[in-house]
GROMACS .gro file of C-alpha atoms in nm:
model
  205
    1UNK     CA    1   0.138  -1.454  -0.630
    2UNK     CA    2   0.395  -1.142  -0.593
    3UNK     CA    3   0.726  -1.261  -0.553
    4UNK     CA    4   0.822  -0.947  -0.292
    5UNK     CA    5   0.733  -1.006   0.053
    6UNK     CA    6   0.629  -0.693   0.122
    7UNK     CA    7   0.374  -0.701  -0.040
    8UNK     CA    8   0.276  -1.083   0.104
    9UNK     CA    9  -0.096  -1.027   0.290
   10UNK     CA   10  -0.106  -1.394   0.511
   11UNK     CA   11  -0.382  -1.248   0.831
   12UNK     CA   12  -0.690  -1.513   0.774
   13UNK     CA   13  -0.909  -1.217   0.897
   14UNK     CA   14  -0.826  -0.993   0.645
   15UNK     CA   15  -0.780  -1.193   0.337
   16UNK     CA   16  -1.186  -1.358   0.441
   17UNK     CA   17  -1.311  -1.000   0.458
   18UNK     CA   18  -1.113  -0.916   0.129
   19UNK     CA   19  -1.284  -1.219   0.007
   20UNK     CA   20  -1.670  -1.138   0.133
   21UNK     CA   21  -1.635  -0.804  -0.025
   22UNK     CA   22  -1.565  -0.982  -0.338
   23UNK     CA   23  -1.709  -1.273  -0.385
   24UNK     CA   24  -1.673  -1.368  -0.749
   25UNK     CA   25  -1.372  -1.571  -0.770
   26UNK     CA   26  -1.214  -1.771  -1.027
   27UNK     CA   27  -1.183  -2.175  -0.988
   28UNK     CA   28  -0.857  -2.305  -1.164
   29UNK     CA   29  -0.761  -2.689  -1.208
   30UNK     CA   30  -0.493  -2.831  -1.429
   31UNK     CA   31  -0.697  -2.946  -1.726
   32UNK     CA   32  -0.526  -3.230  -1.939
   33UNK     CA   33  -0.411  -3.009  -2.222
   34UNK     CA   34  -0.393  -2.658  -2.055
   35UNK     CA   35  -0.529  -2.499  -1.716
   36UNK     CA   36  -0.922  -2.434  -1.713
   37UNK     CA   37  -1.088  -2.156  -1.492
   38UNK     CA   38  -1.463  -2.047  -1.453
   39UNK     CA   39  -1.587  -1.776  -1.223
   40UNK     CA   40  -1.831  -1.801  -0.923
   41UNK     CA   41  -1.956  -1.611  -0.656
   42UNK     CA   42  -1.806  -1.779  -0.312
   43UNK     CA   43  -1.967  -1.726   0.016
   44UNK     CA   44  -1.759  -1.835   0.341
   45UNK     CA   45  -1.852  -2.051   0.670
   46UNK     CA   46  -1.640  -2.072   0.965
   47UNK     CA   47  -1.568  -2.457   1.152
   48UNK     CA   48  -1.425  -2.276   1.491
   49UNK     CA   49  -1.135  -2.093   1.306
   50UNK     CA   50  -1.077  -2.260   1.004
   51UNK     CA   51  -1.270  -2.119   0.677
   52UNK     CA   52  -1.468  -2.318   0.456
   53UNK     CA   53  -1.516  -2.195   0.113
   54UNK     CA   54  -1.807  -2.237  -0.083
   55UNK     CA   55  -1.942  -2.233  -0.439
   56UNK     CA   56  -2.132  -2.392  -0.718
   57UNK     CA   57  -2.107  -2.462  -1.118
   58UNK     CA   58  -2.263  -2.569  -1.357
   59UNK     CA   59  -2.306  -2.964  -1.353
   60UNK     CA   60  -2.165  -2.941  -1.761
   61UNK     CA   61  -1.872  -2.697  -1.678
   62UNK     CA   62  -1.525  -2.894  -1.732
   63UNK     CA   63  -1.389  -2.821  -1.455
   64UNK     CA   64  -1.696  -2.929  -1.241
   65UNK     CA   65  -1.566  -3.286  -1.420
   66UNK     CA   66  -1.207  -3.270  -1.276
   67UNK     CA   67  -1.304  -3.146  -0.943
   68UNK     CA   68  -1.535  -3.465  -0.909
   69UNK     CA   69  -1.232  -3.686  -1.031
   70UNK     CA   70  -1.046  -3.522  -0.701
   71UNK     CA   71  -0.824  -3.195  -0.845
   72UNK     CA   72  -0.720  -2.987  -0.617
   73UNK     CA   73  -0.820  -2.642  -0.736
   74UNK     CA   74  -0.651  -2.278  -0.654
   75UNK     CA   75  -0.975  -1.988  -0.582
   76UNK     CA   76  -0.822  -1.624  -0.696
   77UNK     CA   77  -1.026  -1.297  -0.592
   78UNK     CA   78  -0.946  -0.977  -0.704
   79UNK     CA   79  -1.051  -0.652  -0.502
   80UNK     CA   80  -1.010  -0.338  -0.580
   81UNK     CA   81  -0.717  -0.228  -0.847
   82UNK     CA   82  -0.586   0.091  -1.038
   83UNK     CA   83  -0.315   0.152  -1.226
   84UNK     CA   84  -0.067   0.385  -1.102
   85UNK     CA   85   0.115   0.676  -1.321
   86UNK     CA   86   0.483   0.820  -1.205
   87UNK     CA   87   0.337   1.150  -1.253
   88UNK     CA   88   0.126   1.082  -0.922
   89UNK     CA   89   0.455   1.036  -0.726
   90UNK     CA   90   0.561   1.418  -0.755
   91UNK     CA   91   0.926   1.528  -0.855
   92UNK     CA   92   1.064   1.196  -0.839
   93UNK     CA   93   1.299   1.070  -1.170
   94UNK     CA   94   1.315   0.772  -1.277
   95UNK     CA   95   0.972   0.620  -1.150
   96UNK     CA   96   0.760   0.386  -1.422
   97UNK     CA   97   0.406   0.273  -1.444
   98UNK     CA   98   0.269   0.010  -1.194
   99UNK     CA   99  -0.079  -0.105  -1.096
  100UNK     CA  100  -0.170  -0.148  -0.720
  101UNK     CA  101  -0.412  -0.429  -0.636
  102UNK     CA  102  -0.550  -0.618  -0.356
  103UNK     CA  103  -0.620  -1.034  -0.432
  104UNK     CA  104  -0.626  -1.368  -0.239
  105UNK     CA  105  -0.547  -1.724  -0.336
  106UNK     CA  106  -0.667  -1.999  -0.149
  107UNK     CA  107  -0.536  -2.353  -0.259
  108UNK     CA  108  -0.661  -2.743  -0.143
  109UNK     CA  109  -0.898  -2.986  -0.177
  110UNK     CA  110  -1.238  -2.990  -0.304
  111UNK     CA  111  -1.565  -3.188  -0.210
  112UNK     CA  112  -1.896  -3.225  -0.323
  113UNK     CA  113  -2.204  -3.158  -0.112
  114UNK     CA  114  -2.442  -3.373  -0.237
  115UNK     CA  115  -2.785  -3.290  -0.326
  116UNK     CA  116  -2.945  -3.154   0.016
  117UNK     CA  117  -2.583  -3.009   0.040
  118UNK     CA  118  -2.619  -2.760  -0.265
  119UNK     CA  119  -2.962  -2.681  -0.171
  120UNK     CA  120  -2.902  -2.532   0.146
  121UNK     CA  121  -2.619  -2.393  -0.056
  122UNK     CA  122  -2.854  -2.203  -0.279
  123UNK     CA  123  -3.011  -2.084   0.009
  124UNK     CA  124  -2.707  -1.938   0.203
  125UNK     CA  125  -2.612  -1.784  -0.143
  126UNK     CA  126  -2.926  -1.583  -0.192
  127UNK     CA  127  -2.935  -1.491   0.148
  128UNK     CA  128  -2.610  -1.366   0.222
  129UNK     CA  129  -2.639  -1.140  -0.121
  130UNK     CA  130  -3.032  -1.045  -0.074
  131UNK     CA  131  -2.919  -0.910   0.263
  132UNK     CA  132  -2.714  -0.611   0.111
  133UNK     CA  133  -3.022  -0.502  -0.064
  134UNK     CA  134  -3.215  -0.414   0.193
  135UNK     CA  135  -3.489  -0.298   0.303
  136UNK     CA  136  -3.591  -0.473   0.001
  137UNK     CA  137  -3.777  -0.794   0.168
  138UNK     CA  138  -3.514  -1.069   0.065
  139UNK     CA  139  -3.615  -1.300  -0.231
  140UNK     CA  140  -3.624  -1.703  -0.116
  141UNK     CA  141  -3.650  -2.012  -0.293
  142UNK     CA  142  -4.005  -2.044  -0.147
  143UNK     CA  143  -4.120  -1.786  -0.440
  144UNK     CA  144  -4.009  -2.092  -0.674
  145UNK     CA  145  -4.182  -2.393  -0.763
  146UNK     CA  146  -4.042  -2.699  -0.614
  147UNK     CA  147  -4.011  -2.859  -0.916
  148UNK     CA  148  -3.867  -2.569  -1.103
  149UNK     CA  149  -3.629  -2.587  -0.768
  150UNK     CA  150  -3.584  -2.948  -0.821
  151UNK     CA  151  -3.468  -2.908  -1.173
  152UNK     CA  152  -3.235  -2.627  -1.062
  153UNK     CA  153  -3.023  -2.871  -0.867
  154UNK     CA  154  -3.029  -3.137  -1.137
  155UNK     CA  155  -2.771  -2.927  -1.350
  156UNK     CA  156  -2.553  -2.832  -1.075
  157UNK     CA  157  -2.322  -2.926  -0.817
  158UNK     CA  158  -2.179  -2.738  -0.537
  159UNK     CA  159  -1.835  -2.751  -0.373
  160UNK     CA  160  -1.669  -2.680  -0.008
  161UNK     CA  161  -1.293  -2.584  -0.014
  162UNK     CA  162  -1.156  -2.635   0.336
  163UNK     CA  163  -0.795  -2.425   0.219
  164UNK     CA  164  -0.443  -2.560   0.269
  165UNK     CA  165  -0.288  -2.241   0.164
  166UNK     CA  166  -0.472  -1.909   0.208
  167UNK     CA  167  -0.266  -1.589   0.111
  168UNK     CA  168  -0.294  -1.238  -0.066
  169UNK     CA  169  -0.169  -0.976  -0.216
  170UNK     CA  170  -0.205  -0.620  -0.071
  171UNK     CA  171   0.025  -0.418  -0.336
  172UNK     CA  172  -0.019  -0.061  -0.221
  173UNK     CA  173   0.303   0.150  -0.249
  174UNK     CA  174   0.445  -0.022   0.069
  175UNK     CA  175   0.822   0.028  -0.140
  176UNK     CA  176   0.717   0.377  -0.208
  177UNK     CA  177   0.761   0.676   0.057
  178UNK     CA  178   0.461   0.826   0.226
  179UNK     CA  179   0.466   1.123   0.044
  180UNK     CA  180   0.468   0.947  -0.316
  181UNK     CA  181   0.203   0.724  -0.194
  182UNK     CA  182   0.005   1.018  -0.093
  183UNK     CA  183   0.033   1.191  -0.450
  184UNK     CA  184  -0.089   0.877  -0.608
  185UNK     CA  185  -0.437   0.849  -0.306
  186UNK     CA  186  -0.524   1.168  -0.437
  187UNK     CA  187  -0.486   1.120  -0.840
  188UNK     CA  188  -0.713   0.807  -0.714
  189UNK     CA  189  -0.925   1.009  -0.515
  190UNK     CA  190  -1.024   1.228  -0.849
  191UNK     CA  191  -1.094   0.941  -1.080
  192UNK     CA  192  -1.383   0.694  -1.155
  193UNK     CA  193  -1.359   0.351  -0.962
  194UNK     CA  194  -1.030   0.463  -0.751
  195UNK     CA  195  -1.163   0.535  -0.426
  196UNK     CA  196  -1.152   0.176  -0.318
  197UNK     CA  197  -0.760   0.138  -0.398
  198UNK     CA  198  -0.732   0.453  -0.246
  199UNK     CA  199  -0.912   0.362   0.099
  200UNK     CA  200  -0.657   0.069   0.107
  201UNK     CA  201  -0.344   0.304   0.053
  202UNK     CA  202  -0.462   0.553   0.301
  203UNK     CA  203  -0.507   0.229   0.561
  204UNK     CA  204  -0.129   0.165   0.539
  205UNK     CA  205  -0.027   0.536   0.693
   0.00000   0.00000   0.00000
């Protein structure tokens, strides 16, 4: 997490959304040697106004073994990034190189679902990604074998996170003026993969 404070991104609807639009975290327990991390794709339920966030890995996966021993684990997404030259910022001295990024951490204890519990897991998962792909007609576990199914949830296990600590990042040029930041939107604007870092500077002004 940034140390600065301005930078400090703690509104639950934003940091959710910044989640849902990228899903694939990283899941990160203290292993007994070193730290161990996997990626998964996370999908989110509400309980009134608190978030629940959910996932699965594979039943072998280390950290799958510490979660079930009770770790806590820490969930980091990453959105959209770029790295930023002092060239963008016009006829400004003494600037250097940064990279602007949007992420979120969400911290606390982790439970397992259970068997029925990671099924309907599976099927929440597929559903909430098979609906961005329409008008294609959404694929369902009910094109699988039960069996095949069956054997599916046999070599994983799937997780809820109900989050003690839920913050971001949202590093954007907020310590820069408004005329620096817009030099560096449109260097973004011309190059591959920075129109989403962009969109996110531009929202600040």
């Amino acid at each position: 997490m940034h140390p600065s404070p301005r930078f400090r991104e703690t509104d639950p609807a934003t940091l959710l959304a910044r989640i849902a639009a990228h899903p694939l975290g990283i899941v990160m327990v203290n292993g007994e040697r070193a730290p161990l991390a996997v990626h998964t794709p996370v999908i989110v339920r509400l309980e009134g106004e608190s978030p629940v966030l959910r996932f699965h890995l594979s039943a072998a996966n280390p950290v799958t073994a510490r979660l079930l021993a009770g770790a806590a684990a820490t969930l980091v997404f990453t959105g959209p990034d770029a790295y930023i030259s002092p060239d963008w910022y016009g006829d400004v001295p003494d600037q250097v190189p940064t990279w602007n990024y949007l992420s979120v951490e969400a911290e606390g204890e982790v439970t397992e679902t259970g068997r029925e519990g990671a099924a309907a897991f599976l099927d929440d998962l597929s559903a909430v990604f098979e609906a961005g792909l329409s008008p294609k007609p959404p694929w369902t576990r009910a094109k699988m074998k039960p069996a095949v199914f069956e054997a599916l949830l046999n070599g994983i296990r799937a997780f809820e996170m109900r989050p003690s600590r839920l913050e971001g990042i949202s590093k954007l040029g907020q310590n820069k003026t408004p005329e620096m930041r817009a030099g560096v939107i449109t260097a973004l604007e011309d190059l591959p993969g920075g129109a989403g870092i962009a969109a996110a500077m531009r929202a600040l002004d």
